[in-house]
Tab-separated table of C-alpha atoms in Angstrom:
chain	number	residue	atom	x	y	z
A	30	ALA	CA	110.620	43.836	103.842
A	31	GLN	CA	111.963	46.307	101.347
A	32	SER	CA	112.380	46.257	97.594
A	33	VAL	CA	113.512	48.520	94.805
A	34	THR	CA	112.359	48.762	91.206
A	35	GLN	CA	114.440	50.538	88.631
A	36	LEU	CA	112.039	51.177	85.830
A	37	ASP	CA	114.531	51.262	82.973
A	38	SER	CA	117.250	48.713	82.352
A	39	HIS	CA	118.889	51.034	79.791
A	40	VAL	CA	118.760	54.799	79.294
A	41	SER	CA	120.441	56.544	76.385
A	42	VAL	CA	120.904	60.323	76.242
A	43	SER	CA	123.009	62.707	74.215
A	44	GLU	CA	125.931	64.481	75.811
A	45	GLY	CA	124.801	67.798	77.272
A	46	THR	CA	121.151	66.762	77.694
A	47	PRO	CA	119.394	65.978	80.994
A	48	VAL	CA	119.534	62.573	82.631
A	49	LEU	CA	116.619	60.929	84.442
A	50	LEU	CA	117.000	57.499	86.047
A	51	ARG	CA	113.822	56.273	87.688
A	52	CYS	CA	113.525	54.351	90.930
A	53	ASN	CA	110.535	53.254	92.999
A	54	TYR	CA	110.874	51.646	96.391
A	55	SER	CA	108.827	49.658	98.830
A	56	SER	CA	109.588	49.758	102.531
A	57	SER	CA	107.635	48.914	105.645
A	58	TYR	CA	109.200	51.797	107.549
A	59	SER	CA	110.980	55.091	106.901
A	60	PRO	CA	113.606	54.024	104.420
A	61	SER	CA	117.115	55.168	103.803
A	62	LEU	CA	117.741	55.445	100.082
A	63	PHE	CA	120.979	55.549	98.173
A	64	TRP	CA	122.244	55.784	94.625
A	65	TYR	CA	125.478	54.032	93.720
A	66	VAL	CA	127.355	54.127	90.421
A	67	GLN	CA	129.504	51.387	88.955
A	68	HIS	CA	131.832	52.220	86.084
A	69	PRO	CA	132.908	49.333	83.830
A	70	ASN	CA	135.029	46.801	85.723
A	71	LYS	CA	135.107	49.037	88.772
A	72	GLY	CA	133.680	48.936	92.272
A	73	LEU	CA	130.618	50.768	93.529
A	74	GLN	CA	130.805	54.424	94.402
A	75	LEU	CA	128.247	56.237	96.536
A	76	LEU	CA	126.597	59.077	94.597
A	77	LEU	CA	124.194	60.317	97.245
A	78	LYS	CA	121.926	59.245	100.074
A	79	TYR	CA	118.563	60.237	101.521
A	80	THR	CA	118.193	60.112	105.265
A	81	SER	CA	115.001	62.157	105.901
A	82	ALA	CA	116.833	65.440	106.508
A	83	ALA	CA	115.836	66.956	103.166
A	84	THR	CA	113.787	65.584	100.289
A	85	LEU	CA	116.111	66.959	97.598
A	86	VAL	CA	119.522	65.443	97.942
A	87	LYS	CA	122.618	66.641	96.116
A	88	GLY	CA	125.372	64.209	95.326
A	89	ILE	CA	128.693	64.111	93.595
A	90	ASN	CA	129.354	64.916	89.928
A	91	GLY	CA	126.263	67.125	89.610
A	92	PHE	CA	123.716	64.411	90.369
A	93	GLU	CA	120.730	64.924	92.608
A	94	ALA	CA	117.690	62.927	93.655
A	95	GLU	CA	114.307	63.828	95.061
A	96	PHE	CA	112.497	61.715	97.628
A	97	LYS	CA	108.743	61.686	97.027
A	98	LYS	CA	106.957	59.709	99.690
A	99	SER	CA	103.537	59.984	98.037
A	100	GLU	CA	104.949	58.413	94.875
A	101	THR	CA	107.421	56.118	96.682
A	102	SER	CA	110.027	57.352	94.242
A	103	PHE	CA	113.645	58.429	94.406
A	104	HIS	CA	114.560	59.396	90.859
A	105	LEU	CA	118.108	60.429	89.985
A	106	THR	CA	118.698	63.433	87.755
A	107	LYS	CA	121.488	65.467	86.252
A	108	PRO	CA	120.970	68.636	84.189
A	109	SER	CA	123.648	67.930	81.604
A	110	ALA	CA	125.146	64.534	80.813
A	111	HIS	CA	128.851	64.068	80.333
A	112	MET	CA	130.574	61.214	78.544
A	113	SER	CA	132.172	60.151	81.836
A	114	ASP	CA	128.687	59.511	83.283
A	115	ALA	CA	128.337	56.340	81.199
A	116	ALA	CA	128.026	53.591	83.803
A	117	GLU	CA	125.630	51.313	85.678
A	118	TYR	CA	123.508	53.049	88.319
A	119	PHE	CA	121.937	51.274	91.266
A	120	CYS	CA	119.097	52.507	93.426
A	121	VAL	CA	119.368	51.035	96.909
A	122	VAL	CA	117.053	50.908	99.922
A	123	ARG	CA	117.543	50.033	103.538
A	124	ASP	CA	114.526	49.639	105.778
A	125	GLY	CA	114.491	52.023	108.734
A	126	LEU	CA	113.416	49.216	111.030
A	127	GLY	CA	116.630	47.356	110.487
A	128	GLY	CA	119.835	47.750	112.380
A	129	GLY	CA	122.926	49.408	111.065
A	130	ALA	CA	124.470	46.091	110.083
A	131	ASP	CA	121.703	45.156	107.684
A	132	GLY	CA	122.593	44.552	104.100
A	133	LEU	CA	121.484	46.907	101.380
A	134	THR	CA	118.734	45.912	98.947
A	135	PHE	CA	119.774	46.759	95.413
A	136	GLY	CA	117.709	47.464	92.350
A	137	LYS	CA	118.644	45.632	89.165
A	138	GLY	CA	120.521	48.612	87.810
A	139	THR	CA	120.114	51.068	84.948
A	140	HIS	CA	122.755	51.177	82.264
A	141	LEU	CA	123.318	54.786	81.230
A	142	ILE	CA	124.608	55.325	77.715
A	143	ILE	CA	125.855	58.723	76.627
A	144	GLN	CA	125.744	59.468	72.901
A	145	PRO	CA	128.328	61.951	71.595
B	30	ASP	CA	145.406	54.977	100.854
B	31	THR	CA	142.642	52.764	99.436
B	32	ALA	CA	139.654	52.724	101.801
B	33	VAL	CA	138.384	49.179	101.113
B	34	SER	CA	140.741	46.819	99.342
B	35	GLN	CA	140.290	43.275	98.102
B	36	THR	CA	142.732	40.660	96.900
B	37	PRO	CA	142.945	39.159	94.445
B	38	LYS	CA	141.281	41.304	91.811
B	39	TYR	CA	140.863	38.335	89.469
B	40	LEU	CA	140.639	34.662	90.337
B	41	VAL	CA	140.403	31.869	87.770
B	42	THR	CA	140.214	28.345	89.111
B	43	GLN	CA	138.934	24.842	88.460
B	44	MET	CA	135.754	23.302	89.822
B	45	GLY	CA	136.256	21.580	93.136
B	46	ASN	CA	139.093	23.821	94.281
B	47	ASP	CA	139.102	25.826	97.513
B	48	LYS	CA	139.901	29.540	97.330
B	49	SER	CA	139.959	32.604	99.567
B	50	ILE	CA	139.319	36.282	98.959
B	51	LYS	CA	140.706	38.849	101.375
B	52	CYS	CA	139.216	42.187	102.323
B	53	GLU	CA	140.645	45.000	104.395
B	54	GLN	CA	139.284	48.426	105.274
B	55	ASN	CA	141.190	51.362	106.753
B	56	LEU	CA	138.141	53.548	107.432
B	57	GLY	CA	137.891	52.583	111.089
B	58	HIS	CA	134.478	51.010	110.471
B	59	ASP	CA	133.185	48.254	112.700
B	60	THR	CA	130.876	46.491	110.237
B	61	MET	CA	131.858	44.633	107.093
B	62	TYR	CA	129.896	42.828	104.387
B	63	TRP	CA	130.208	40.485	101.460
B	64	TYR	CA	128.000	40.891	98.400
B	65	LYS	CA	127.731	38.762	95.262
B	66	GLN	CA	127.095	40.345	91.856
B	67	ASP	CA	125.865	37.885	89.248
B	68	SER	CA	126.286	37.978	85.481
B	69	LYS	CA	123.218	40.218	85.177
B	70	LYS	CA	124.811	42.733	87.542
B	71	PHE	CA	122.362	41.962	90.346
B	72	LEU	CA	123.895	42.514	93.801
B	73	LYS	CA	122.854	40.518	96.837
B	74	ILE	CA	124.051	40.570	100.425
B	75	MET	CA	125.751	37.383	101.587
B	76	PHE	CA	127.113	38.156	105.050
B	77	SER	CA	127.656	40.983	107.469
B	78	TYR	CA	129.966	41.102	110.461
B	79	ASN	CA	130.068	43.586	113.304
B	80	ASN	CA	133.178	43.652	115.458
B	81	LYS	CA	134.132	40.182	114.264
B	82	GLU	CA	130.683	38.722	114.996
B	83	LEU	CA	128.372	37.352	112.325
B	84	ILE	CA	125.205	39.448	112.033
B	85	ILE	CA	123.687	38.409	108.733
B	86	ASN	CA	123.996	35.102	106.951
B	87	GLU	CA	121.714	35.087	103.959
B	88	THR	CA	120.809	31.888	102.178
B	89	VAL	CA	124.312	31.037	101.100
B	90	PRO	CA	125.691	27.488	100.716
B	91	ASN	CA	127.796	26.444	103.691
B	92	ARG	CA	130.702	26.034	101.268
B	93	PHE	CA	131.076	29.782	101.827
B	94	SER	CA	132.681	30.622	105.150
B	95	PRO	CA	133.526	34.174	106.141
B	96	LYS	CA	136.220	34.812	108.707
B	97	SER	CA	136.937	38.053	110.513
B	98	PRO	CA	140.270	38.038	112.359
B	99	ASP	CA	139.714	41.645	113.449
B	100	LYS	CA	137.228	44.371	112.668
B	101	ALA	CA	139.342	45.714	109.789
B	102	HIS	CA	139.389	42.405	107.910
B	103	LEU	CA	136.721	40.102	106.541
B	104	ASN	CA	137.889	37.216	104.405
B	105	LEU	CA	135.746	34.859	102.356
B	106	HIS	CA	136.715	31.223	101.963
B	107	ILE	CA	134.937	29.080	99.393
B	108	ASN	CA	135.197	25.289	99.414
B	109	SER	CA	134.535	22.930	96.513
B	110	LEU	CA	133.995	25.672	93.977
B	111	GLU	CA	131.151	25.213	91.481
B	112	LEU	CA	130.486	26.775	88.095
B	113	GLY	CA	127.633	28.787	89.588
B	114	ASP	CA	130.013	30.500	91.978
B	115	SER	CA	131.416	32.510	89.078
B	116	ALA	CA	130.571	36.118	89.881
B	117	VAL	CA	132.028	39.351	91.159
B	118	TYR	CA	132.342	39.453	94.934
B	119	PHE	CA	132.321	42.817	96.662
B	120	CYS	CA	133.412	43.612	100.162
B	121	ALA	CA	131.958	46.681	101.893
B	122	SER	CA	132.185	48.412	105.244
B	123	SER	CA	130.178	50.877	107.311
B	124	GLN	CA	129.892	52.238	110.829
B	125	LEU	CA	127.170	50.573	112.885
B	126	ALA	CA	126.570	53.667	114.997
B	127	GLY	CA	125.300	55.457	111.906
B	128	GLY	CA	122.289	53.177	111.953
B	129	PRO	CA	120.228	52.436	108.844
B	130	THR	CA	121.300	55.745	107.284
B	131	SER	CA	124.953	54.801	107.312
B	132	ALA	CA	126.355	54.416	103.803
B	133	GLN	CA	128.398	51.396	102.894
B	134	TYR	CA	131.722	51.787	101.144
B	135	PHE	CA	132.667	49.160	98.614
B	136	GLY	CA	135.895	47.573	97.524
B	137	PRO	CA	136.860	47.200	93.851
B	138	GLY	CA	135.509	43.645	93.620
B	139	THR	CA	137.025	40.235	92.963
B	140	ARG	CA	136.111	38.633	89.670
B	141	LEU	CA	135.886	34.884	90.197
B	142	LEU	CA	135.710	32.540	87.231
B	143	VAL	CA	135.242	28.829	87.856
B	144	LEU	CA	136.100	26.575	84.915
């Protein structure tokens, strides 16, 4: 079975400063990991995904995440926050043992607040 | 040219009513899903279908019945609606051949409010 823990329910940063959203996972096999973003009253958009090809994954809008197996972490970062980054961010895991039709296991989300 | 679309976007109804939510994807994917997002924003898989066949049926009341007329559509019918059914329902799709690494693409969500 797999699970995801997002360590912060809320993160507040100033515009132009770095963003760090923390995620730890648990998986019984080589996991696939994803970050999704949900803007207010919108659907979920894929930011990036880790599929074992490279441990540092670059996504859209300047976000990137690093897979660290020893720490079972997949933290999301961005060098400089923009006001438009304010949203809910979900770390997601899918166990490598499962088939392609398996559902995703979502973390509880981190609400990112950008201060002007 | 929306990839995954859902109708309606908002649904307000009385307890005990029956309602349906429709989902369509034009990505050519063969696998579709329904997720429920509760008031605390927690998302949980409800169902998945591959080529019109049910693959996953999580612990969901049998008042919820998905129907897939073809692999581009997955509709969700809910009977005898209850207050606790109020949530945002998301449809998603992916390509099975991509395996566990295949990303899922989500629709805009349907906000259901049961009064």
